[in-house]
Coordinates of C-alpha atoms and ligand atoms in Angstrom, one line a residue:
Chain A
X1 CA 0.0 0.0 0.0
X2 CA 3.0 2.3 -0.4
X3 CA 1.3 4.4 -3.1
X4 CA -1.5 5.1 -0.6
X5 CA 1.0 5.8 2.1
X6 CA 2.4 8.5 -0.1
X7 CA -1.0 10.1 -0.4
X8 CA -1.3 10.8 3.3
X9 CA -2.2 14.5 3.7
X10 CA -2.7 14.8 7.4
X11 CA -1.1 12.5 10.0
X12 CA -2.1 12.7 13.6
X13 CA -0.2 10.8 16.2
X14 CA -1.1 10.4 19.8
X15 CA -3.2 13.5 19.8
X16 CA -4.6 14.4 23.2
X17 CA -6.6 17.4 24.3
X18 CA -7.4 18.5 27.8
X19 CA -9.9 21.2 28.7
X20 CA -8.5 22.1 32.1
X21 CA -8.4 18.8 34.0
X22 CA -10.9 17.0 31.7
X23 CA -9.4 14.9 28.9
X24 CA -11.4 15.2 25.7
X25 CA -9.1 13.2 23.4
X26 CA -7.1 10.2 24.2
X27 CA -4.2 9.6 21.8
X28 CA -5.8 9.8 18.4
X29 CA -3.7 8.2 15.6
X30 CA -5.4 8.9 12.3
X31 CA -4.1 9.2 8.8
X32 CA -6.1 11.3 6.4
X33 CA -5.6 10.8 2.7
X34 CA -5.4 13.6 0.2
X35 CA -8.4 14.1 -2.1
X36 CA -10.7 12.0 0.0
X37 CA -13.5 12.9 2.2
X38 CA -13.1 11.6 5.7
X39 CA -16.2 11.6 7.9
X40 CA -15.9 11.9 11.7
X41 CA -18.9 10.3 13.4
X42 CA -19.8 9.5 17.0
X43 CA -22.1 10.4 19.8
X44 CA -22.4 13.9 21.1
X45 CA -19.5 15.0 23.2
X46 CA -17.1 12.2 21.9
X47 CA -14.6 14.8 20.7
X48 CA -15.2 15.2 17.0
X49 CA -15.3 19.0 17.0
X50 CA -12.3 19.1 19.3
X51 CA -10.4 16.9 17.0
X52 CA -11.4 18.9 13.9
X53 CA -10.3 22.1 15.6
X54 CA -6.9 20.6 16.3
X55 CA -6.2 20.4 12.6
X56 CA -6.2 24.1 12.1
X57 CA -5.3 25.0 15.7
X58 CA -8.6 26.6 16.4
X59 CA -8.3 25.2 19.9
X60 CA -5.4 27.6 20.6
X61 CA -7.9 30.4 21.2
X62 CA -9.8 28.4 23.8
X63 CA -8.5 29.2 27.3
X64 CA -7.2 26.2 29.3
X65 CA -7.3 24.0 26.3
X66 CA -4.1 21.9 26.0
X67 CA -2.9 20.0 23.0
X68 CA -0.5 17.0 23.1
X69 CA 0.8 14.7 20.4
X70 CA 1.6 15.6 16.9
X71 CA -0.2 16.6 13.7
X72 CA 1.6 16.8 10.4
X73 CA 0.2 18.2 7.2
X74 CA 2.3 17.3 4.2
X75 CA 4.9 16.0 6.6
X76 CA 5.1 19.4 8.4
X77 CA 4.5 19.6 12.1
X78 CA 1.8 22.2 12.5
X79 CA 2.4 22.7 16.2
X80 CA 6.1 23.5 15.8
X81 CA 7.3 27.0 16.7
X82 CA 7.9 28.0 13.1
X83 CA 4.3 27.7 12.0
X84 CA 2.4 30.9 11.2
X85 CA -1.0 30.1 12.6
X86 CA -2.8 32.7 10.4
X87 CA -1.2 31.2 7.3
X88 CA -2.1 27.7 8.5
X89 CA -5.8 28.6 8.8
X90 CA -5.8 29.8 5.2
X91 CA -4.3 26.5 4.2
X92 CA -6.7 24.6 6.4
X93 CA -10.1 26.2 6.0
X94 CA -13.1 25.6 8.1
X95 CA -16.9 25.6 7.5
X96 CA -19.1 25.7 10.5
X97 CA -22.4 24.2 11.5
X98 CA -24.4 27.4 11.3
X99 CA -23.7 29.5 8.2
X100 CA -21.9 32.6 9.6
X101 CA -21.5 35.1 6.8
X102 CA -20.0 38.4 7.8
X103 CA -22.5 41.3 7.9
X104 CA -21.2 42.5 4.6
X105 CA -22.0 42.1 0.9
X106 CA -21.7 38.8 -0.8
X107 CA -18.7 40.1 -2.7
X108 CA -16.9 41.3 0.4
X109 CA -17.6 38.0 2.2
X110 CA -15.7 36.1 -0.5
X111 CA -13.1 38.9 -1.0
X112 CA -12.3 39.1 2.6
X113 CA -9.7 36.3 2.8
X114 CA -7.8 37.1 -0.4
X115 CA -7.6 40.7 0.8
X116 CA -6.2 40.0 4.2
X117 CA -3.8 37.5 2.8
X118 CA -2.8 39.8 0.0
X119 CA -3.6 37.2 -2.6
X120 CA -4.9 39.6 -5.3
X121 CA -2.8 42.3 -6.9
X122 CA -5.5 44.1 -8.7
X123 CA -9.3 44.7 -8.6
X124 CA -9.6 42.5 -11.7
X125 CA -7.8 39.7 -10.1
X126 CA -9.9 40.0 -7.0
X127 CA -13.1 40.0 -9.1
X128 CA -11.9 36.9 -10.8
X129 CA -11.1 35.1 -7.5
X130 CA -14.6 36.0 -6.1
X131 CA -16.3 34.7 -9.3
X132 CA -14.2 31.5 -9.3
X133 CA -14.9 30.8 -5.7
X134 CA -18.6 31.4 -6.0
X135 CA -18.7 29.2 -9.1
X136 CA -16.9 26.4 -7.3
X137 CA -19.3 26.7 -4.4
X138 CA -22.2 26.4 -6.9
X139 CA -23.6 29.8 -6.0
X140 CA -22.5 32.0 -8.9
X141 CA -25.7 31.5 -11.0
X142 CA -27.9 32.5 -8.1
X143 CA -26.0 35.6 -6.9
X144 CA -24.0 37.1 -9.8
X145 CA -26.5 39.9 -10.3
X146 CA -26.6 40.9 -6.6
X147 CA -23.0 40.6 -5.5
X148 CA -23.2 43.8 -3.6
X149 CA -26.2 43.0 -1.5
X150 CA -25.8 41.6 2.0
X151 CA -24.8 38.0 2.5
X152 CA -27.3 37.7 5.3
X153 CA -30.1 38.2 2.8
X154 CA -29.5 34.7 1.3
X155 CA -31.3 31.6 2.3
X156 CA -29.6 29.2 4.8
X157 CA -28.4 26.9 2.1
X158 CA -27.1 29.8 0.0
X159 CA -25.4 31.2 3.1
X160 CA -23.6 27.9 3.7
X161 CA -22.4 27.9 0.1
X162 CA -21.3 31.5 0.6
X163 CA -19.3 30.3 3.6
X164 CA -17.8 27.5 1.5
X165 CA -16.9 30.1 -1.2
X166 CA -15.3 32.3 1.4
X167 CA -13.3 29.3 2.7
X168 CA -12.0 28.2 -0.7
X169 CA -11.3 31.8 -1.9
X170 CA -7.9 31.7 -0.1
X171 CA -7.0 28.5 -1.9
X172 CA -6.7 26.1 1.0
X173 CA -5.8 22.5 0.5
X174 CA -7.7 21.1 3.4
X175 CA -11.3 22.0 4.2
X176 CA -12.7 21.1 7.6
X177 CA -16.5 21.0 7.9
X178 CA -18.3 20.8 11.2
X179 CA -21.9 19.6 10.6
X180 CA -22.2 21.9 7.6
X181 CA -25.7 20.7 6.7
X182 CA -27.4 20.4 10.0
X183 CA -29.3 23.6 9.5
X184 CA -30.3 22.9 5.9
X185 CA -33.2 21.2 4.2
X186 CA -32.7 18.1 2.0
X187 CA -32.3 20.0 -1.2
X188 CA -29.8 22.4 0.2
X189 CA -28.1 19.5 1.8
X190 CA -27.9 17.6 -1.5
X191 CA -26.4 20.7 -3.2
X192 CA -23.7 20.9 -0.5
X193 CA -23.0 17.2 -0.7
X194 CA -22.7 17.4 -4.5
X195 CA -20.3 20.3 -3.9
X196 CA -18.3 18.3 -1.4
X197 CA -17.9 15.5 -4.0
X198 CA -16.7 18.1 -6.6
X199 CA -14.4 19.8 -4.2
X200 CA -12.6 16.7 -3.2
X201 CA -10.6 16.5 -6.4
X202 CA -8.8 19.7 -5.3
X203 CA -9.0 19.5 -1.5
X204 CA -8.7 17.1 1.3
X205 CA -12.0 17.3 3.2
X206 CA -12.7 16.3 6.8
X207 CA -16.4 16.5 7.8
X208 CA -18.1 16.0 11.1
X209 CA -21.7 14.8 10.7
X210 CA -24.4 13.3 12.8
X211 CA -26.2 11.9 9.8
X212 CA -25.0 8.3 9.1
X213 CA -26.6 8.6 5.7
X214 CA -24.6 11.7 5.0
X215 CA -21.4 10.1 6.1
X216 CA -22.2 7.1 3.9
X217 CA -23.0 9.3 0.9
X218 CA -20.2 11.8 0.9
X219 CA -17.1 10.1 2.4
X220 CA -14.6 7.6 1.3
X221 CA -13.2 7.0 4.8
X222 CA -15.1 7.1 8.1
X223 CA -13.7 7.4 11.6
X224 CA -15.8 6.5 14.6
X225 CA -15.1 8.3 17.9
X226 CA -16.4 7.3 21.3
X227 CA -15.6 9.1 24.6
X228 CA -12.6 10.7 23.2
X229 CA -11.2 7.5 21.6
X230 CA -10.9 6.7 18.0
X231 CA -12.6 3.3 18.0
X232 CA -12.5 2.4 14.4
X233 CA -11.6 3.9 11.1
X234 CA -11.6 2.6 7.6
X235 CA -13.3 2.5 4.2
X236 CA -16.8 4.0 4.4
X237 CA -18.2 1.1 2.4
X238 CA -16.9 -1.4 4.9
X239 CA -17.8 0.7 8.0
X240 CA -21.4 0.9 7.0
X241 CA -21.9 -2.6 5.8
X242 CA -19.6 -4.6 8.0
X243 CA -17.9 -2.7 10.9
X244 CA -15.3 -4.6 12.8
X245 CA -16.1 -3.1 16.2
X246 CA -19.3 -3.8 18.2
X247 CA -19.5 -0.2 19.4
X248 CA -19.4 1.1 15.9
X249 CA -22.0 -1.3 14.8
X250 CA -24.3 -0.4 17.6
X251 CA -23.9 3.3 16.9
X252 CA -24.5 3.3 13.2
X253 CA -27.4 0.9 13.6
X254 CA -29.1 3.1 16.2
X255 CA -28.6 0.7 19.1
X256 CA -27.5 1.4 22.6
X257 CA -23.8 0.7 22.6
Chain B
X1 CA -31.0 -11.3 18.6
X2 CA -32.2 -7.9 17.4
X3 CA -34.3 -6.3 20.1
X4 CA -32.0 -3.5 21.0
X5 CA -32.7 -0.7 18.6
X6 CA -33.4 2.7 20.3
X7 CA -36.3 3.1 17.8
X8 CA -38.1 -0.1 18.9
X9 CA -40.6 0.0 16.0
X10 CA -37.6 -0.8 13.8
X11 CA -37.2 -4.1 15.7
X12 CA -40.8 -4.8 14.9
X13 CA -40.2 -4.2 11.2
X14 CA -37.3 -6.6 11.2
X15 CA -39.3 -9.2 13.2
X16 CA -42.1 -8.9 10.7
X17 CA -39.8 -9.5 7.8
X18 CA -38.4 -12.6 9.6
X19 CA -41.9 -13.8 10.2
X20 CA -42.8 -13.4 6.6
X21 CA -39.8 -15.4 5.6
X22 CA -40.7 -18.1 8.1
X23 CA -44.2 -18.3 6.6
X24 CA -42.8 -18.5 3.1
X25 CA -40.4 -21.2 4.2
X26 CA -43.2 -23.2 5.8
X27 CA -45.3 -23.0 2.6
X28 CA -42.4 -23.9 0.4
X29 CA -41.6 -26.9 2.6
X30 CA -45.2 -28.0 2.6
X31 CA -45.5 -27.7 -1.2
X32 CA -42.4 -29.7 -1.8
X33 CA -43.5 -32.4 0.7
X34 CA -46.9 -32.6 -1.0
X35 CA -45.4 -32.9 -4.4
X36 CA -43.0 -35.7 -3.4
X37 CA -45.8 -37.5 -1.6
X38 CA -48.0 -37.4 -4.6
X39 CA -45.3 -39.0 -6.7
X40 CA -44.4 -41.6 -4.0
X41 CA -48.0 -42.6 -3.3
X42 CA -49.1 -42.5 -7.0
X43 CA -51.9 -40.2 -5.9
X44 CA -52.9 -37.4 -8.3
X45 CA -55.7 -36.1 -6.2
X46 CA -53.6 -33.3 -4.6
X47 CA -51.8 -32.1 -7.6
X48 CA -54.3 -29.4 -8.6
X49 CA -54.3 -28.1 -5.1
X50 CA -50.5 -27.9 -5.1
X51 CA -50.4 -26.0 -8.4
X52 CA -53.0 -23.6 -7.0
X53 CA -51.2 -23.1 -3.7
X54 CA -48.1 -21.9 -5.5
X55 CA -49.9 -18.6 -6.0
X56 CA -49.9 -18.0 -2.3
X57 CA -46.1 -18.3 -2.3
X58 CA -45.8 -15.8 -5.1
X59 CA -48.2 -13.4 -3.3
X60 CA -46.3 -13.7 -0.1
X61 CA -43.0 -13.1 -1.7
X62 CA -44.4 -10.0 -3.4
X63 CA -45.6 -8.7 -0.1
X64 CA -42.3 -9.3 1.5
X65 CA -40.6 -7.4 -1.3
X66 CA -42.8 -4.4 -0.7
X67 CA -42.4 -4.5 3.0
X68 CA -38.6 -4.8 2.7
X69 CA -38.5 -1.8 0.4
X70 CA -40.6 0.2 2.8
X71 CA -38.3 -0.7 5.7
X72 CA -35.2 0.3 3.7
X73 CA -36.7 3.6 2.7
X74 CA -38.0 4.5 6.2
X75 CA -35.2 3.2 8.4
X76 CA -32.1 3.5 6.2
X77 CA -30.7 0.4 7.8
X78 CA -26.9 0.0 8.3
X79 CA -24.5 -2.8 8.8
X80 CA -26.0 -6.1 10.0
X81 CA -29.5 -4.6 9.8
X82 CA -28.9 -3.8 6.1
X83 CA -27.6 -7.3 5.5
X84 CA -30.6 -8.9 7.3
X85 CA -33.0 -7.1 5.1
X86 CA -31.2 -7.7 1.8
X87 CA -30.9 -11.4 2.8
X88 CA -34.6 -11.6 3.7
X89 CA -35.3 -10.5 0.1
X90 CA -32.9 -13.0 -1.4
X91 CA -34.0 -15.9 0.9
X92 CA -37.6 -15.1 0.0
X93 CA -36.6 -15.3 -3.7
X94 CA -35.0 -18.7 -3.2
X95 CA -38.1 -20.0 -1.3
X96 CA -40.3 -18.8 -4.1
X97 CA -38.2 -20.7 -6.6
X98 CA -38.3 -23.8 -4.4
X99 CA -42.1 -23.5 -4.6
X100 CA -41.9 -23.3 -8.4
X101 CA -39.8 -26.4 -8.5
X102 CA -42.3 -28.2 -6.2
X103 CA -45.1 -27.2 -8.5
X104 CA -43.2 -28.5 -11.4
X105 CA -42.5 -31.8 -9.7
X106 CA -46.2 -32.1 -9.0
X107 CA -47.1 -31.5 -12.7
X108 CA -44.5 -34.0 -13.9
X109 CA -45.6 -36.5 -11.3
X110 CA -49.0 -36.5 -12.9
X111 CA -47.5 -37.6 -16.2
X112 CA -45.4 -40.2 -14.5
X113 CA -48.3 -41.6 -12.6
X114 CA -50.4 -41.8 -15.7
X115 CA -47.7 -43.9 -17.4
X116 CA -46.7 -46.0 -14.4
X117 CA -49.4 -47.0 -11.9
X118 CA -47.1 -49.1 -9.8
X119 CA -44.5 -47.7 -7.5
X120 CA -41.6 -49.2 -9.5
X121 CA -38.1 -48.7 -8.3
X122 CA -38.0 -45.1 -7.4
X123 CA -36.3 -45.6 -4.1
X124 CA -33.6 -43.2 -5.0
X125 CA -36.0 -40.4 -5.6
X126 CA -37.4 -40.9 -2.1
X127 CA -33.9 -40.7 -0.8
X128 CA -32.9 -37.5 -2.6
X129 CA -36.2 -35.9 -1.7
X130 CA -35.8 -36.9 1.9
X131 CA -32.3 -35.5 2.0
X132 CA -33.3 -32.3 0.4
X133 CA -36.3 -31.9 2.7
X134 CA -34.0 -32.2 5.7
X135 CA -31.8 -29.5 4.2
X136 CA -34.7 -27.1 3.8
X137 CA -36.0 -27.9 7.3
X138 CA -32.6 -27.3 8.8
X139 CA -31.8 -24.2 6.8
X140 CA -35.1 -22.6 7.9
X141 CA -34.2 -23.3 11.5
X142 CA -30.8 -21.8 10.9
X143 CA -32.4 -18.7 9.4
X144 CA -34.9 -18.3 12.3
X145 CA -32.1 -18.5 14.9
X146 CA -29.3 -16.9 12.9
X147 CA -27.2 -20.0 13.4
X148 CA -24.5 -19.8 10.7
X149 CA -22.9 -23.0 11.8
X150 CA -26.1 -25.0 11.3
X151 CA -26.4 -23.3 8.0
X152 CA -22.9 -24.4 7.0
X153 CA -23.8 -27.9 7.9
X154 CA -26.6 -27.7 5.2
X155 CA -24.1 -26.2 2.8
X156 CA -21.8 -29.2 3.2
X157 CA -24.6 -31.6 2.5
X158 CA -25.4 -30.2 -0.9
X159 CA -22.7 -32.5 -2.2
X160 CA -24.6 -35.6 -1.1
X161 CA -27.6 -34.4 -3.0
X162 CA -25.5 -33.7 -6.1
X163 CA -23.9 -37.2 -5.9
X164 CA -27.3 -38.8 -5.5
X165 CA -28.7 -36.9 -8.4
X166 CA -25.8 -38.1 -10.6
X167 CA -26.5 -41.7 -9.7
X168 CA -30.2 -41.3 -10.3
X169 CA -29.5 -39.8 -13.6
X170 CA -27.4 -42.8 -14.7
X171 CA -29.9 -45.2 -13.2
X172 CA -32.9 -43.8 -15.1
X173 CA -31.0 -43.5 -18.3
X174 CA -30.1 -47.2 -18.0
X175 CA -33.7 -48.1 -17.4
X176 CA -34.8 -46.1 -20.4
X177 CA -32.1 -47.8 -22.5
X178 CA -33.3 -51.2 -21.4
X179 CA -37.0 -50.6 -21.8
X180 CA -38.2 -48.1 -24.4
X181 CA -41.7 -48.2 -22.8
X182 CA -40.2 -46.2 -20.0
X183 CA -39.1 -43.2 -22.1
X184 CA -42.1 -40.9 -21.2
X185 CA -42.1 -41.6 -17.5
X186 CA -38.3 -41.9 -17.3
X187 CA -37.7 -38.6 -18.9
X188 CA -40.1 -36.9 -16.6
X189 CA -38.3 -38.6 -13.7
X190 CA -35.1 -37.1 -14.9
X191 CA -36.6 -33.7 -14.6
X192 CA -38.0 -34.4 -11.2
X193 CA -34.6 -35.5 -10.0
X194 CA -33.1 -32.4 -11.5
X195 CA -35.7 -30.2 -9.8
X196 CA -35.0 -31.8 -6.5
X197 CA -31.3 -31.2 -7.0
X198 CA -32.0 -27.5 -7.8
X199 CA -34.1 -27.3 -4.7
X200 CA -31.0 -28.5 -2.8
X201 CA -29.0 -25.7 -4.5
X202 CA -31.5 -23.1 -3.3
X203 CA -31.3 -24.4 0.2
X204 CA -27.5 -24.2 -0.1
X205 CA -27.9 -20.6 -1.3
X206 CA -30.0 -19.8 1.7
X207 CA -27.3 -21.2 3.9
X208 CA -24.8 -18.9 2.3
X209 CA -27.0 -15.9 3.0
X210 CA -27.3 -16.9 6.6
X211 CA -23.5 -17.0 6.9
X212 CA -23.4 -13.6 5.2
X213 CA -25.7 -12.0 7.7
X214 CA -23.5 -13.2 10.5
X215 CA -20.1 -12.5 9.1
X216 CA -20.6 -9.8 6.5
X217 CA -18.9 -12.0 3.8
X218 CA -19.7 -15.2 2.0
X219 CA -18.2 -18.6 3.0
X220 CA -14.8 -18.7 1.5
X221 CA -14.5 -22.2 0.1
X222 CA -15.9 -22.8 -3.3
X223 CA -19.4 -24.2 -3.2
X224 CA -19.6 -28.0 -2.9
X225 CA -20.3 -29.5 -6.3
X226 CA -20.3 -33.2 -7.0
X227 CA -22.9 -33.3 -9.7
X228 CA -21.4 -34.5 -13.0
X229 CA -24.7 -35.6 -14.6
X230 CA -24.1 -33.3 -17.5
X231 CA -20.9 -35.2 -18.4
X232 CA -22.6 -38.6 -17.8
X233 CA -25.3 -37.5 -20.2
X234 CA -22.5 -37.2 -22.8
X235 CA -21.2 -40.6 -21.7
X236 CA -24.5 -42.2 -22.4
X237 CA -25.1 -40.6 -25.8
Ligands
LIG1 N1 -14.5 24.9 25.2 C1 -14.6 23.9 25.9 N2 -14.4 23.9 27.3 C2 -14.5 22.8 28.0 N3 -14.9 21.6 27.6 C3 -15.1 21.5 26.3 C4 -15.0 22.6 25.4 N4 -15.4 22.2 24.2 C5 -15.7 20.9 24.3 N5 -15.5 20.4 25.6 C6 -15.7 19.1 26.1 O1 -14.9 18.2 25.3 C7 -15.7 17.0 25.0 C8 -15.7 16.8 23.5 O2 -16.5 17.9 23.0 P1 -16.7 18.1 21.4 O3 -17.4 19.4 21.2 O4 -15.4 17.9 20.7 O5 -17.7 16.9 21.1 P2 -18.4 16.6 19.7 O6 -18.1 15.2 19.4 O7 -18.1 17.6 18.7 O8 -19.9 16.7 20.2 P3 -21.2 17.2 19.3 O9 -21.5 16.1 18.4 O10 -22.3 17.4 20.3 O11 -20.9 18.4 18.6 C9 -17.0 17.2 25.7 O12 -17.0 16.5 26.9 C10 -17.2 18.6 25.9 O13 -18.0 18.9 27.0
LIG2 MG1 -19.3 19.1 17.6

């Protein structure tokens, strides 16, 4: 499997997280492959969001949150002293559960990242970036004639795609999504899922979801977390048809573990 | 075995599917037994009833299909639950086919009985039928209890049925060769034996499905096969 070994984008080894004295993650070893969607599943409070936030160091801003272990992206230790955290968060973008557009125009929402990272050298170039990102997020058709109206005037599903456009505007190579569809109806959900499938050719995607069907539909790999432990991970096809672990089986089948 | 879903009505759905499979199994078993009995006792009085009763099997299989599709749509089953439902569908299909073969045996028995009033020397048919009936009985038990080992025991015994079929095939061909009066009844008997052998295959298929529910994969050895009646047909020609 050496060719697959070479395709590892993110490698986490012995990752632990404490919130004060409480341990939220217990030594997570997980290899995440490039250009695949990895779904993180598990009961509420098992540490999925905590783990996701480790990957772009969002936990750094939480007081009394302590990280241990190692996370490498493309072989580079992201917790080493040399890492520029702002630059890391551009490389590793994040989409949240509730669409959270800035109280600005659609255009400015998407242009925000490229502006602060100085990615565009002219207005034309910025326009182009905004258009490309909106197109990739599948939103261009719906908003191209009202780019300068407020982002908060969009529907929930459109807002979530706007947030995805904003995330990918800074050209990340990893996109983290924490329950991105939980506030959306089935059609908006389907549009986002279709988008995830399209995006994966360019990005490595890690998604937290409470919907087993969504995990089964969008991901190639699934990781099951329970009480801060990584219980099982593997090909999604196998996890949902023939999981190796009893706890995984109970969880995905809607049984008491 | 499966009474631990948080949504307990899902357990009821699964239990209902199992119950439908059990009913289908009972019917198929009954039909097969009745067809064999008609042949062995040279009694045609039940044959119309057997042919008619096959419709019940078809209807029940149809109902089971509809129920299974509803359960899949409403519950989005995962893992073993998913395997159980898919397997219920396949097992129902196998049982419906067993019913078809039983009906066919009944129809052919009528022709045989018309040609040969006496019992003759059909001892081997009784044996292969008995063996196959045992297999069905056991595989239905294995299905009801989810006992994969019992199922594999059935799986192993398919070889005996195949061997017996081969020897019946030779035996009947010899009889036909020796006595041209027996061509009509004998050729029907060949089909009856073949039908019984196919019923054994379907029982074996059900055994594999039971194993699959339990283990998530099919039994690894190649299927037992000892039937070389097709080559003996060439030998005889
Ligand atoms: N900021 C925080 N301060 C203290 N404890 C926290 C904090 N965030 C999370 N925790 C605790 O860490 C554990 C893991 O929480 P986390 O939010 O990662 O779970 P989760 O799997 O994402 O759950 P959910 O599915 O409900 O979103 C929980 O016990 C939680 O209470
Ligand atoms: Mg969470």
